[in-house]
């Protein structure tokens, strides 16, 4: 039998370096800031850090636009700092996962600067160039995720280049073997510097359908975003990457996979296929999105718990035996869970810990996003306070141009789900700027930092931090959580998320009342008793009813 890979027993902590900890007073977090918090991370108990992009970048999309894959951006420090960070992390027995943004580069990348000069230099085919239509317009109706066309015209080449995101993020041409080799080589370079694995940004977009056909466009929009994932050569490219880098250098991989479903994900993560170790699905992130809306993520509706349960359960069941789940509720593109799906006022502790219980009880590798472990919340900013390119370009598109959503509704949606909700600086203590920086922070802080912060959580016995710390310990000490089978119970119950995990003769019940109501406990047939409680977010619960956001793990046998 082969040994269990380290990442299946791990809990991974995502750091958005820009907002984590600033040590040089420029208002931007840095690598030294991560090093300084290693004791904190060790105390939490995590096994690996996923570091969002720290490479040289003009920051059009906060570092997801890279000019040089091998150089640390001066904002964050330098390459020696990164080497030190990796070294220190390894001394703490913490692994380092880097962000690999290889669907696109920055338009300031030397490769692109050369590519756009002419049609016949070494880099000409490193990006995706197409001639205009006869009338000079874009080659097709593909839309950019950040608004407008996915094509931008360059007079020197008399051609358009493709960008699935901002014009400052041109898509690489993965059809060109030299591009693929350059990426693999960059991965080997970082392996040589001690990196343990990769989170792969929109990796399912790397292969494009070379016919470049128009997207179906029933609403007759000028440009339409569709069919941008899972292109015809995706699996071939990933298998090649696996063979060239991932397997020979034992690097872990988790790919961002916006369109994969529980039914198709095995094609990416079945170990027999030799592609990726895990993928981040978006399916469960859409349970508060109106179906068929015109405004993408801004069409917010009440959170549908039954749908959430069905999606997570089907990923558990369908990948069983042929793939491994990546488990998450928060990341740098998502809002804070207590504000989004829970109750960040009256039940902040309870709802943060309830969602944590149902996520960390599942089979897979849990990912914690910085601040999630202290129950940080959405900031409810005014429109002018937001920074994110997606929010700004979507506002222009939907509010100004299409007029499909009002300014008031857009702002309301932003308070619920905008990406910036997760990007406010980390709240370390109640001192000025939360101890994040002594300078002027690059992005406004959530004003609640005087109350919600790491220092308070570490001091208090009842805190979100200590609850997470315990959940992580449980996972390390109980193979039932990593290996045990999964069975969803009460699938149609409107408030309770409950499931069983079982390993040999051990059986655990994991549940949460994910509502702010007192309800009749639907689980009393399990003979719940105080002595069987492994973890609970209420002390001495009365088992006849479930109080708001009550959650627990119970040992049944
Ligand atoms: C991914 C990143 C996101 C970024 C986009 C383009 O979705 O997580 O932050 O804007 O890719 O790189």
mmCIF file of N, CA and C and ligand atoms in Angstrom, residues 16 50 61 64-65 99 101 104 146 165 169 199 201-202 256 258 282 331-333 388-389 419 423, ligand 1:
data_model
loop_
_atom_site.group_PDB
_atom_site.id
_atom_site.type_symbol
_atom_site.label_atom_id
_atom_site.label_comp_id
_atom_site.label_asym_id
_atom_site.label_seq_id
_atom_site.Cartn_x
_atom_site.Cartn_y
_atom_site.Cartn_z
ATOM 1 N N UNK A 16 -2.729 36.141 2.122
ATOM 2 C CA UNK A 16 -2.784 37.203 1.109
ATOM 3 C C UNK A 16 -1.765 38.233 1.578
ATOM 4 N N UNK A 50 -0.361 28.505 1.858
ATOM 5 C CA UNK A 50 -0.488 28.880 0.436
ATOM 6 C C UNK A 50 -0.300 30.385 0.388
ATOM 7 N N UNK A 61 -4.230 43.460 -10.806
ATOM 8 C CA UNK A 61 -5.153 42.532 -10.144
ATOM 9 C C UNK A 61 -4.442 41.945 -8.909
ATOM 10 N N UNK A 64 -1.985 39.034 -9.491
ATOM 11 C CA UNK A 64 -2.376 37.991 -10.449
ATOM 12 C C UNK A 64 -2.071 38.466 -11.879
ATOM 13 N N UNK A 65 -1.105 39.365 -11.961
ATOM 14 C CA UNK A 65 -0.599 39.885 -13.230
ATOM 15 C C UNK A 65 0.911 40.006 -13.029
ATOM 16 N N UNK A 99 1.555 30.364 -5.430
ATOM 17 C CA UNK A 99 0.492 30.567 -6.409
ATOM 18 C C UNK A 99 1.126 30.550 -7.794
ATOM 19 N N UNK A 101 0.399 31.466 -11.486
ATOM 20 C CA UNK A 101 -0.547 32.166 -12.369
ATOM 21 C C UNK A 101 -0.010 31.993 -13.776
ATOM 22 N N UNK A 104 -2.110 33.496 -17.665
ATOM 23 C CA UNK A 104 -1.797 34.809 -18.234
ATOM 24 C C UNK A 104 -0.598 35.406 -17.500
ATOM 25 N N UNK A 146 -13.417 40.731 -16.519
ATOM 26 C CA UNK A 146 -13.426 42.037 -15.873
ATOM 27 C C UNK A 146 -14.110 43.086 -16.748
ATOM 28 N N UNK A 165 -9.035 38.108 -18.563
ATOM 29 C CA UNK A 165 -9.226 39.040 -17.446
ATOM 30 C C UNK A 165 -8.925 40.452 -17.967
ATOM 31 N N UNK A 169 -3.629 41.643 -18.465
ATOM 32 C CA UNK A 169 -3.373 40.223 -18.155
ATOM 33 C C UNK A 169 -3.519 39.358 -19.419
ATOM 34 N N UNK A 199 -0.646 26.166 -5.937
ATOM 35 C CA UNK A 199 -2.060 26.462 -6.145
ATOM 36 C C UNK A 199 -2.099 27.081 -7.546
ATOM 37 N N UNK A 201 -3.718 29.024 -10.448
ATOM 38 C CA UNK A 201 -4.746 30.014 -10.755
ATOM 39 C C UNK A 201 -5.452 29.684 -12.069
ATOM 40 N N UNK A 202 -6.782 29.743 -12.064
ATOM 41 C CA UNK A 202 -7.616 29.430 -13.240
ATOM 42 C C UNK A 202 -6.946 28.462 -14.228
ATOM 43 N N UNK A 256 -7.376 25.783 -9.416
ATOM 44 C CA UNK A 256 -8.653 26.510 -9.373
ATOM 45 C C UNK A 256 -9.456 26.080 -10.595
ATOM 46 N N UNK A 258 -13.096 26.657 -11.989
ATOM 47 C CA UNK A 258 -14.401 27.308 -11.851
ATOM 48 C C UNK A 258 -15.587 26.482 -12.338
ATOM 49 N N UNK A 282 -16.178 25.818 -7.721
ATOM 50 C CA UNK A 282 -16.964 27.032 -7.429
ATOM 51 C C UNK A 282 -18.419 26.672 -7.150
ATOM 52 N N UNK A 331 -11.779 32.521 0.668
ATOM 53 C CA UNK A 331 -10.449 32.794 0.122
ATOM 54 C C UNK A 331 -10.422 34.265 -0.290
ATOM 55 N N UNK A 332 -9.378 34.678 -0.993
ATOM 56 C CA UNK A 332 -9.239 36.103 -1.321
ATOM 57 C C UNK A 332 -10.248 36.578 -2.363
ATOM 58 N N UNK A 333 -11.020 35.663 -2.948
ATOM 59 C CA UNK A 333 -12.048 36.037 -3.930
ATOM 60 C C UNK A 333 -13.452 35.926 -3.348
ATOM 61 N N UNK A 388 -11.032 46.693 -5.636
ATOM 62 C CA UNK A 388 -10.914 45.556 -6.554
ATOM 63 C C UNK A 388 -11.298 45.886 -7.998
ATOM 64 N N UNK A 389 -10.471 45.451 -8.919
ATOM 65 C CA UNK A 389 -10.709 45.672 -10.345
ATOM 66 C C UNK A 389 -12.018 45.014 -10.795
ATOM 67 N N UNK A 419 -15.213 40.636 -3.579
ATOM 68 C CA UNK A 419 -13.927 40.007 -3.241
ATOM 69 C C UNK A 419 -13.165 40.816 -2.194
ATOM 70 N N UNK A 423 -10.227 41.111 1.758
ATOM 71 C CA UNK A 423 -8.881 41.652 1.516
ATOM 72 C C UNK A 423 -8.498 42.780 2.465
HETATM 73 C C1 LIG B 1 -8.253 33.749 -9.949
HETATM 74 C C2 LIG B 1 -7.742 34.511 -8.754
HETATM 75 C C3 LIG B 1 -8.306 35.893 -8.803
HETATM 76 C C4 LIG B 1 -7.815 36.564 -10.072
HETATM 77 C C5 LIG B 1 -8.114 35.718 -11.310
HETATM 78 C C6 LIG B 1 -7.287 36.160 -12.482
HETATM 79 O O1 LIG B 1 -9.616 33.585 -9.930
HETATM 80 O O2 LIG B 1 -8.056 33.827 -7.586
HETATM 81 O O3 LIG B 1 -7.980 36.652 -7.680
HETATM 82 O O4 LIG B 1 -8.411 37.812 -10.235
HETATM 83 O O5 LIG B 1 -7.831 34.359 -11.123
HETATM 84 O O6 LIG B 1 -5.944 35.828 -12.273
#
